[in-house]
Amino acid sequence: MDWRERSLCRYEDPDLFFPIGTHDRGPALLQTDEAKAVCRRCPVMGRCLDWALESGPVEGVWGATTEAERRALRRRAARMTGTRTMSAA
């Protein structure tokens, strides 16, 4: 079974996971927080985050993270391994 078939987001409005506007204020912040709350209850949150990190720049909330948070995770991982990634360049 594909991990996506077990995801809780399948039962939510997809627009919830793609806030319009700045993710750190206003209505988009509330929407982002609501999407992350769904993610935190999801049994495949870790696999979802792994997919988003492996796939490169992906818009929206995946694995309870925003695109900016995933960029920061990739940069931190690159520093720890001493390599650079395309998104960190």
PDB file of N, CA and C in Angstrom:
ATOM      1  N   MET A   1       0.840  -1.180   0.000  1.00  0.00           N
ATOM      2  CA  MET A   1       0.000   0.000   0.000  1.00  0.00           C
ATOM      3  C   MET A   1       0.889   1.249   0.000  1.00  0.00           C
ATOM      4  N   ASP A   2       0.577   2.166  -0.852  1.00  0.00           N
ATOM      5  CA  ASP A   2       1.294   3.426  -0.928  1.00  0.00           C
ATOM      6  C   ASP A   2       1.018   4.253   0.332  1.00  0.00           C
ATOM      7  N   TRP A   3       2.035   4.904   0.863  1.00  0.00           N
ATOM      8  CA  TRP A   3       1.883   5.678   2.094  1.00  0.00           C
ATOM      9  C   TRP A   3       0.806   6.749   1.959  1.00  0.00           C
ATOM     10  N   ARG A   4       0.609   7.299   0.760  1.00  0.00           N
ATOM     11  CA  ARG A   4      -0.384   8.361   0.559  1.00  0.00           C
ATOM     12  C   ARG A   4      -1.804   7.868   0.775  1.00  0.00           C
ATOM     13  N   GLU A   5      -2.015   6.583   0.595  1.00  0.00           N
ATOM     14  CA  GLU A   5      -3.350   6.030   0.807  1.00  0.00           C
ATOM     15  C   GLU A   5      -3.733   6.015   2.282  1.00  0.00           C
ATOM     16  N   ARG A   6      -2.754   6.150   3.164  1.00  0.00           N
ATOM     17  CA  ARG A   6      -3.006   6.168   4.609  1.00  0.00           C
ATOM     18  C   ARG A   6      -3.006   7.574   5.185  1.00  0.00           C
ATOM     19  N   SER A   7      -2.815   8.583   4.332  1.00  0.00           N
ATOM     20  CA  SER A   7      -2.699   9.965   4.816  1.00  0.00           C
ATOM     21  C   SER A   7      -4.050  10.549   5.211  1.00  0.00           C
ATOM     22  N   LEU A   8      -4.041  11.335   6.261  1.00  0.00           N
ATOM     23  CA  LEU A   8      -5.267  11.987   6.717  1.00  0.00           C
ATOM     24  C   LEU A   8      -5.663  13.140   5.805  1.00  0.00           C
ATOM     25  N   CYS A   9      -4.717  13.725   5.127  1.00  0.00           N
ATOM     26  CA  CYS A   9      -5.031  14.871   4.266  1.00  0.00           C
ATOM     27  C   CYS A   9      -5.941  14.471   3.107  1.00  0.00           C
ATOM     28  N   ARG A  10      -5.997  13.205   2.796  1.00  0.00           N
ATOM     29  CA  ARG A  10      -6.895  12.732   1.727  1.00  0.00           C
ATOM     30  C   ARG A  10      -8.340  13.084   2.013  1.00  0.00           C
ATOM     31  N   TYR A  11      -8.673  13.262   3.275  1.00  0.00           N
ATOM     32  CA  TYR A  11     -10.051  13.510   3.678  1.00  0.00           C
ATOM     33  C   TYR A  11     -10.314  14.995   3.964  1.00  0.00           C
ATOM     34  N   GLU A  12      -9.348  15.832   3.656  1.00  0.00           N
ATOM     35  CA  GLU A  12      -9.465  17.279   3.878  1.00  0.00           C
ATOM     36  C   GLU A  12      -9.534  17.999   2.540  1.00  0.00           C
ATOM     37  N   ASP A  13      -9.957  19.241   2.579  1.00  0.00           N
ATOM     38  CA  ASP A  13      -9.941  20.091   1.389  1.00  0.00           C
ATOM     39  C   ASP A  13      -8.477  20.328   1.018  1.00  0.00           C
ATOM     40  N   PRO A  14      -8.061  19.982  -0.178  1.00  0.00           N
ATOM     41  CA  PRO A  14      -6.652  20.162  -0.569  1.00  0.00           C
ATOM     42  C   PRO A  14      -6.171  21.604  -0.441  1.00  0.00           C
ATOM     43  N   ASP A  15      -7.071  22.569  -0.618  1.00  0.00           N
ATOM     44  CA  ASP A  15      -6.671  23.977  -0.505  1.00  0.00           C
ATOM     45  C   ASP A  15      -6.125  24.316   0.875  1.00  0.00           C
ATOM     46  N   LEU A  16      -6.534  23.558   1.896  1.00  0.00           N
ATOM     47  CA  LEU A  16      -6.039  23.801   3.246  1.00  0.00           C
ATOM     48  C   LEU A  16      -4.518  23.740   3.285  1.00  0.00           C
ATOM     49  N   PHE A  17      -3.912  22.883   2.492  1.00  0.00           N
ATOM     50  CA  PHE A  17      -2.467  22.637   2.545  1.00  0.00           C
ATOM     51  C   PHE A  17      -1.668  23.554   1.616  1.00  0.00           C
ATOM     52  N   PHE A  18      -2.368  24.477   0.962  1.00  0.00           N
ATOM     53  CA  PHE A  18      -1.710  25.414   0.057  1.00  0.00           C
ATOM     54  C   PHE A  18      -2.196  26.832   0.341  1.00  0.00           C
ATOM     55  N   PRO A  19      -1.796  27.371   1.506  1.00  0.00           N
ATOM     56  CA  PRO A  19      -2.251  28.710   1.890  1.00  0.00           C
ATOM     57  C   PRO A  19      -1.779  29.769   0.885  1.00  0.00           C
ATOM     58  N   ILE A  20      -2.633  30.737   0.685  1.00  0.00           N
ATOM     59  CA  ILE A  20      -2.286  31.859  -0.190  1.00  0.00           C
ATOM     60  C   ILE A  20      -1.871  33.011   0.696  1.00  0.00           C
ATOM     61  N   GLY A  21      -0.719  33.570   0.419  1.00  0.00           N
ATOM     62  CA  GLY A  21      -0.214  34.685   1.216  1.00  0.00           C
ATOM     63  C   GLY A  21       1.009  34.283   2.004  1.00  0.00           C
ATOM     64  N   THR A  22       1.391  35.169   2.907  1.00  0.00           N
ATOM     65  CA  THR A  22       2.570  34.949   3.730  1.00  0.00           C
ATOM     66  C   THR A  22       2.253  33.947   4.827  1.00  0.00           C
ATOM     67  N   HIS A  23       3.072  32.915   4.946  1.00  0.00           N
ATOM     68  CA  HIS A  23       2.817  31.818   5.879  1.00  0.00           C
ATOM     69  C   HIS A  23       3.075  32.194   7.329  1.00  0.00           C
ATOM     70  N   ASP A  24       3.604  33.399   7.574  1.00  0.00           N
ATOM     71  CA  ASP A  24       3.939  33.747   8.950  1.00  0.00           C
ATOM     72  C   ASP A  24       3.053  34.837   9.531  1.00  0.00           C
ATOM     73  N   ARG A  25       1.925  35.157   8.851  1.00  0.00           N
ATOM     74  CA  ARG A  25       0.997  36.129   9.435  1.00  0.00           C
ATOM     75  C   ARG A  25      -0.371  36.057   8.757  1.00  0.00           C
ATOM     76  N   GLY A  26      -1.346  36.611   9.456  1.00  0.00           N
ATOM     77  CA  GLY A  26      -2.689  36.729   8.905  1.00  0.00           C
ATOM     78  C   GLY A  26      -3.382  35.406   8.654  1.00  0.00           C
ATOM     79  N   PRO A  27      -4.348  35.427   7.731  1.00  0.00           N
ATOM     80  CA  PRO A  27      -5.138  34.226   7.445  1.00  0.00           C
ATOM     81  C   PRO A  27      -4.290  33.038   6.982  1.00  0.00           C
ATOM     82  N   ALA A  28      -3.230  33.292   6.246  1.00  0.00           N
ATOM     83  CA  ALA A  28      -2.379  32.192   5.783  1.00  0.00           C
ATOM     84  C   ALA A  28      -1.713  31.483   6.963  1.00  0.00           C
ATOM     85  N   LEU A  29      -1.349  32.231   7.991  1.00  0.00           N
ATOM     86  CA  LEU A  29      -0.745  31.622   9.181  1.00  0.00           C
ATOM     87  C   LEU A  29      -1.746  30.695   9.864  1.00  0.00           C
ATOM     88  N   LEU A  30      -2.981  31.147   9.992  1.00  0.00           N
ATOM     89  CA  LEU A  30      -4.013  30.308  10.609  1.00  0.00           C
ATOM     90  C   LEU A  30      -4.256  29.055   9.780  1.00  0.00           C
ATOM     91  N   GLN A  31      -4.288  29.215   8.466  1.00  0.00           N
ATOM     92  CA  GLN A  31      -4.502  28.071   7.580  1.00  0.00           C
ATOM     93  C   GLN A  31      -3.329  27.096   7.671  1.00  0.00           C
ATOM     94  N   THR A  32      -2.124  27.623   7.718  1.00  0.00           N
ATOM     95  CA  THR A  32      -0.927  26.785   7.852  1.00  0.00           C
ATOM     96  C   THR A  32      -0.970  26.005   9.157  1.00  0.00           C
ATOM     97  N   ASP A  33      -1.333  26.686  10.238  1.00  0.00           N
ATOM     98  CA  ASP A  33      -1.426  26.009  11.533  1.00  0.00           C
ATOM     99  C   ASP A  33      -2.476  24.901  11.514  1.00  0.00           C
ATOM    100  N   GLU A  34      -3.595  25.152  10.848  1.00  0.00           N
ATOM    101  CA  GLU A  34      -4.648  24.138  10.758  1.00  0.00           C
ATOM    102  C   GLU A  34      -4.170  22.935   9.934  1.00  0.00           C
ATOM    103  N   ALA A  35      -3.467  23.197   8.847  1.00  0.00           N
ATOM    104  CA  ALA A  35      -2.926  22.108   8.025  1.00  0.00           C
ATOM    105  C   ALA A  35      -1.910  21.294   8.818  1.00  0.00           C
ATOM    106  N   LYS A  36      -1.041  21.979   9.544  1.00  0.00           N
ATOM    107  CA  LYS A  36      -0.037  21.278  10.347  1.00  0.00           C
ATOM    108  C   LYS A  36      -0.685  20.432  11.433  1.00  0.00           C
ATOM    109  N   ALA A  37      -1.817  20.888  11.979  1.00  0.00           N
ATOM    110  CA  ALA A  37      -2.518  20.105  12.998  1.00  0.00           C
ATOM    111  C   ALA A  37      -3.013  18.789  12.408  1.00  0.00           C
ATOM    112  N   VAL A  38      -3.491  18.820  11.180  1.00  0.00           N
ATOM    113  CA  VAL A  38      -3.901  17.584  10.500  1.00  0.00           C
ATOM    114  C   VAL A  38      -2.683  16.678  10.342  1.00  0.00           C
ATOM    115  N   CYS A  39      -1.587  17.242   9.899  1.00  0.00           N
ATOM    116  CA  CYS A  39      -0.360  16.475   9.690  1.00  0.00           C
ATOM    117  C   CYS A  39       0.116  15.806  10.980  1.00  0.00           C
ATOM    118  N   ARG A  40       0.074  16.540  12.074  1.00  0.00           N
ATOM    119  CA  ARG A  40       0.589  15.992  13.333  1.00  0.00           C
ATOM    120  C   ARG A  40      -0.220  14.799  13.821  1.00  0.00           C
ATOM    121  N   ARG A  41      -1.458  14.656  13.366  1.00  0.00           N
ATOM    122  CA  ARG A  41      -2.280  13.493  13.735  1.00  0.00           C
ATOM    123  C   ARG A  41      -2.120  12.346  12.735  1.00  0.00           C
ATOM    124  N   CYS A  42      -1.414  12.579  11.668  1.00  0.00           N
ATOM    125  CA  CYS A  42      -1.351  11.634  10.552  1.00  0.00           C
ATOM    126  C   CYS A  42      -0.332  10.520  10.803  1.00  0.00           C
ATOM    127  N   PRO A  43      -0.711   9.270  10.515  1.00  0.00           N
ATOM    128  CA  PRO A  43       0.208   8.159  10.734  1.00  0.00           C
ATOM    129  C   PRO A  43       1.383   8.125   9.759  1.00  0.00           C
ATOM    130  N   VAL A  44       1.326   8.864   8.669  1.00  0.00           N
ATOM    131  CA  VAL A  44       2.415   8.847   7.684  1.00  0.00           C
ATOM    132  C   VAL A  44       3.129  10.203   7.594  1.00  0.00           C
ATOM    133  N   MET A  45       3.033  11.012   8.651  1.00  0.00           N
ATOM    134  CA  MET A  45       3.652  12.336   8.636  1.00  0.00           C
ATOM    135  C   MET A  45       5.146  12.264   8.304  1.00  0.00           C
ATOM    136  N   GLY A  46       5.859  11.351   8.909  1.00  0.00           N
ATOM    137  CA  GLY A  46       7.297  11.231   8.667  1.00  0.00           C
ATOM    138  C   GLY A  46       7.613  10.867   7.226  1.00  0.00           C
ATOM    139  N   ARG A  47       6.885   9.932   6.682  1.00  0.00           N
ATOM    140  CA  ARG A  47       7.101   9.526   5.281  1.00  0.00           C
ATOM    141  C   ARG A  47       6.772  10.679   4.335  1.00  0.00           C
ATOM    142  N   CYS A  48       5.727  11.425   4.658  1.00  0.00           N
ATOM    143  CA  CYS A  48       5.334  12.586   3.862  1.00  0.00           C
ATOM    144  C   CYS A  48       6.448  13.641   3.867  1.00  0.00           C
ATOM    145  N   LEU A  49       6.995  13.901   5.038  1.00  0.00           N
ATOM    146  CA  LEU A  49       8.091  14.864   5.137  1.00  0.00           C
ATOM    147  C   LEU A  49       9.302  14.365   4.359  1.00  0.00           C
ATOM    148  N   ASP A  50       9.628  13.092   4.488  1.00  0.00           N
ATOM    149  CA  ASP A  50      10.750  12.536   3.723  1.00  0.00           C
ATOM    150  C   ASP A  50      10.543  12.743   2.226  1.00  0.00           C
ATOM    151  N   TRP A  51       9.329  12.471   1.752  1.00  0.00           N
ATOM    152  CA  TRP A  51       9.030  12.652   0.327  1.00  0.00           C
ATOM    153  C   TRP A  51       9.243  14.102  -0.085  1.00  0.00           C
ATOM    154  N   ALA A  52       8.731  15.033   0.710  1.00  0.00           N
ATOM    155  CA  ALA A  52       8.857  16.455   0.375  1.00  0.00           C
ATOM    156  C   ALA A  52      10.324  16.895   0.371  1.00  0.00           C
ATOM    157  N   LEU A  53      11.111  16.388   1.299  1.00  0.00           N
ATOM    158  CA  LEU A  53      12.534  16.742   1.349  1.00  0.00           C
ATOM    159  C   LEU A  53      13.290  16.145   0.163  1.00  0.00           C
ATOM    160  N   GLU A  54      12.961  14.920  -0.189  1.00  0.00           N
ATOM    161  CA  GLU A  54      13.635  14.250  -1.303  1.00  0.00           C
ATOM    162  C   GLU A  54      13.234  14.837  -2.656  1.00  0.00           C
ATOM    163  N   SER A  55      12.025  15.370  -2.736  1.00  0.00           N
ATOM    164  CA  SER A  55      11.500  15.868  -4.005  1.00  0.00           C
ATOM    165  C   SER A  55      12.004  17.257  -4.360  1.00  0.00           C
ATOM    166  N   GLY A  56      12.638  17.922  -3.412  1.00  0.00           N
ATOM    167  CA  GLY A  56      13.109  19.280  -3.685  1.00  0.00           C
ATOM    168  C   GLY A  56      12.035  20.292  -3.360  1.00  0.00           C
ATOM    169  N   PRO A  57      12.115  21.467  -3.959  1.00  0.00           N
ATOM    170  CA  PRO A  57      11.129  22.500  -3.651  1.00  0.00           C
ATOM    171  C   PRO A  57       9.710  22.047  -4.008  1.00  0.00           C
ATOM    172  N   VAL A  58       8.888  21.929  -2.999  1.00  0.00           N
ATOM    173  CA  VAL A  58       7.494  21.539  -3.167  1.00  0.00           C
ATOM    174  C   VAL A  58       6.656  22.568  -2.423  1.00  0.00           C
ATOM    175  N   GLU A  59       5.675  23.122  -3.099  1.00  0.00           N
ATOM    176  CA  GLU A  59       4.811  24.114  -2.456  1.00  0.00           C
ATOM    177  C   GLU A  59       3.866  23.442  -1.472  1.00  0.00           C
ATOM    178  N   GLY A  60       3.427  24.206  -0.500  1.00  0.00           N
ATOM    179  CA  GLY A  60       2.413  23.741   0.423  1.00  0.00           C
ATOM    180  C   GLY A  60       2.969  23.129   1.692  1.00  0.00           C
ATOM    181  N   VAL A  61       2.053  22.671   2.526  1.00  0.00           N
ATOM    182  CA  VAL A  61       2.394  22.024   3.796  1.00  0.00           C
ATOM    183  C   VAL A  61       2.459  20.522   3.551  1.00  0.00           C
ATOM    184  N   TRP A  62       3.613  19.943   3.866  1.00  0.00           N
ATOM    185  CA  TRP A  62       3.852  18.500   3.725  1.00  0.00           C
ATOM    186  C   TRP A  62       4.582  18.051   4.980  1.00  0.00           C
ATOM    187  N   GLY A  63       4.117  16.986   5.596  1.00  0.00           N
ATOM    188  CA  GLY A  63       4.796  16.480   6.786  1.00  0.00           C
ATOM    189  C   GLY A  63       4.879  17.510   7.893  1.00  0.00           C
ATOM    190  N   ALA A  64       3.858  18.337   8.024  1.00  0.00           N
ATOM    191  CA  ALA A  64       3.765  19.378   9.061  1.00  0.00           C
ATOM    192  C   ALA A  64       4.837  20.456   8.925  1.00  0.00           C
ATOM    193  N   THR A  65       5.312  20.683   7.699  1.00  0.00           N
ATOM    194  CA  THR A  65       6.298  21.740   7.465  1.00  0.00           C
ATOM    195  C   THR A  65       5.898  22.575   6.253  1.00  0.00           C
ATOM    196  N   THR A  66       6.324  23.832   6.264  1.00  0.00           N
ATOM    197  CA  THR A  66       6.123  24.702   5.115  1.00  0.00           C
ATOM    198  C   THR A  66       7.330  24.569   4.187  1.00  0.00           C
ATOM    199  N   GLU A  67       7.214  25.143   3.013  1.00  0.00           N
ATOM    200  CA  GLU A  67       8.341  25.115   2.075  1.00  0.00           C
ATOM    201  C   GLU A  67       9.580  25.760   2.699  1.00  0.00           C
ATOM    202  N   ALA A  68       9.399  26.881   3.395  1.00  0.00           N
ATOM    203  CA  ALA A  68      10.536  27.564   4.032  1.00  0.00           C
ATOM    204  C   ALA A  68      11.168  26.694   5.122  1.00  0.00           C
ATOM    205  N   GLU A  69      10.351  26.004   5.886  1.00  0.00           N
ATOM    206  CA  GLU A  69      10.886  25.125   6.935  1.00  0.00           C
ATOM    207  C   GLU A  69      11.660  23.960   6.329  1.00  0.00           C
ATOM    208  N   ARG A  70      11.188  23.437   5.212  1.00  0.00           N
ATOM    209  CA  ARG A  70      11.917  22.342   4.550  1.00  0.00           C
ATOM    210  C   ARG A  70      13.234  22.840   3.955  1.00  0.00           C
ATOM    211  N   ARG A  71      13.253  24.048   3.414  1.00  0.00           N
ATOM    212  CA  ARG A  71      14.524  24.616   2.916  1.00  0.00           C
ATOM    213  C   ARG A  71      15.534  24.693   4.049  1.00  0.00           C
ATOM    214  N   ALA A  72      15.078  25.152   5.218  1.00  0.00           N
ATOM    215  CA  ALA A  72      15.964  25.246   6.379  1.00  0.00           C
ATOM    216  C   ALA A  72      16.460  23.857   6.799  1.00  0.00           C
ATOM    217  N   LEU A  73      15.591  22.861   6.771  1.00  0.00           N
ATOM    218  CA  LEU A  73      16.007  21.494   7.109  1.00  0.00           C
ATOM    219  C   LEU A  73      17.053  20.979   6.131  1.00  0.00           C
ATOM    220  N   ARG A  74      16.861  21.261   4.829  1.00  0.00           N
ATOM    221  CA  ARG A  74      17.845  20.819   3.835  1.00  0.00           C
ATOM    222  C   ARG A  74      19.177  21.535   4.020  1.00  0.00           C
ATOM    223  N   ARG A  75      19.135  22.831   4.321  1.00  0.00           N
ATOM    224  CA  ARG A  75      20.386  23.564   4.553  1.00  0.00           C
ATOM    225  C   ARG A  75      21.116  23.010   5.768  1.00  0.00           C
ATOM    226  N   ARG A  76      20.367  22.765   6.838  1.00  0.00           N
ATOM    227  CA  ARG A  76      20.973  22.223   8.064  1.00  0.00           C
ATOM    228  C   ARG A  76      21.585  20.850   7.789  1.00  0.00           C
ATOM    229  N   ALA A  77      20.888  20.012   7.055  1.00  0.00           N
ATOM    230  CA  ALA A  77      21.406  18.679   6.727  1.00  0.00           C
ATOM    231  C   ALA A  77      22.662  18.790   5.868  1.00  0.00           C
ATOM    232  N   ALA A  78      22.672  19.734   4.944  1.00  0.00           N
ATOM    233  CA  ALA A  78      23.844  19.921   4.081  1.00  0.00           C
ATOM    234  C   ALA A  78      25.048  20.381   4.899  1.00  0.00           C
ATOM    235  N   ARG A  79      24.812  21.265   5.855  1.00  0.00           N
ATOM    236  CA  ARG A  79      25.928  21.726   6.708  1.00  0.00           C
ATOM    237  C   ARG A  79      26.470  20.582   7.545  1.00  0.00           C
ATOM    238  N   MET A  80      25.572  19.726   8.022  1.00  0.00           N
ATOM    239  CA  MET A  80      26.001  18.618   8.873  1.00  0.00           C
ATOM    240  C   MET A  80      26.804  17.592   8.085  1.00  0.00           C
ATOM    241  N   THR A  81      26.493  17.422   6.806  1.00  0.00           N
ATOM    242  CA  THR A  81      27.216  16.445   6.005  1.00  0.00           C
ATOM    243  C   THR A  81      28.357  17.086   5.225  1.00  0.00           C
ATOM    244  N   GLY A  82      28.409  18.415   5.264  1.00  0.00           N
ATOM    245  CA  GLY A  82      29.485  19.116   4.559  1.00  0.00           C
ATOM    246  C   GLY A  82      29.278  19.213   3.057  1.00  0.00           C
ATOM    247  N   THR A  83      28.030  18.992   2.620  1.00  0.00           N
ATOM    248  CA  THR A  83      27.736  19.098   1.188  1.00  0.00           C
ATOM    249  C   THR A  83      26.733  20.221   0.961  1.00  0.00           C
ATOM    250  N   ARG A  84      26.631  20.621  -0.281  1.00  0.00           N
ATOM    251  CA  ARG A  84      25.661  21.635  -0.644  1.00  0.00           C
ATOM    252  C   ARG A  84      24.556  20.990  -1.482  1.00  0.00           C
ATOM    253  N   THR A  85      23.344  21.496  -1.288  1.00  0.00           N
ATOM    254  CA  THR A  85      22.238  21.047  -2.117  1.00  0.00           C
ATOM    255  C   THR A  85      21.857  22.177  -3.051  1.00  0.00           C
ATOM    256  N   MET A  86      21.142  21.850  -4.083  1.00  0.00           N
ATOM    257  CA  MET A  86      20.720  22.867  -5.038  1.00  0.00           C
ATOM    258  C   MET A  86      19.891  23.948  -4.358  1.00  0.00           C
ATOM    259  N   SER A  87      19.046  23.579  -3.409  1.00  0.00           N
ATOM    260  CA  SER A  87      18.187  24.569  -2.750  1.00  0.00           C
ATOM    261  C   SER A  87      18.987  25.448  -1.798  1.00  0.00           C
ATOM    262  N   ALA A  88      20.161  25.022  -1.366  1.00  0.00           N
ATOM    263  CA  ALA A  88      20.985  25.810  -0.459  1.00  0.00           C
ATOM    264  C   ALA A  88      21.930  26.723  -1.214  1.00  0.00           C
ATOM    265  N   ALA A  89      22.065  26.529  -2.509  1.00  0.00           N
ATOM    266  CA  ALA A  89      22.991  27.327  -3.294  1.00  0.00           C
ATOM    267  C   ALA A  89      22.487  28.734  -3.520  1.00  0.00           C
TER     268      ALA A  89
END
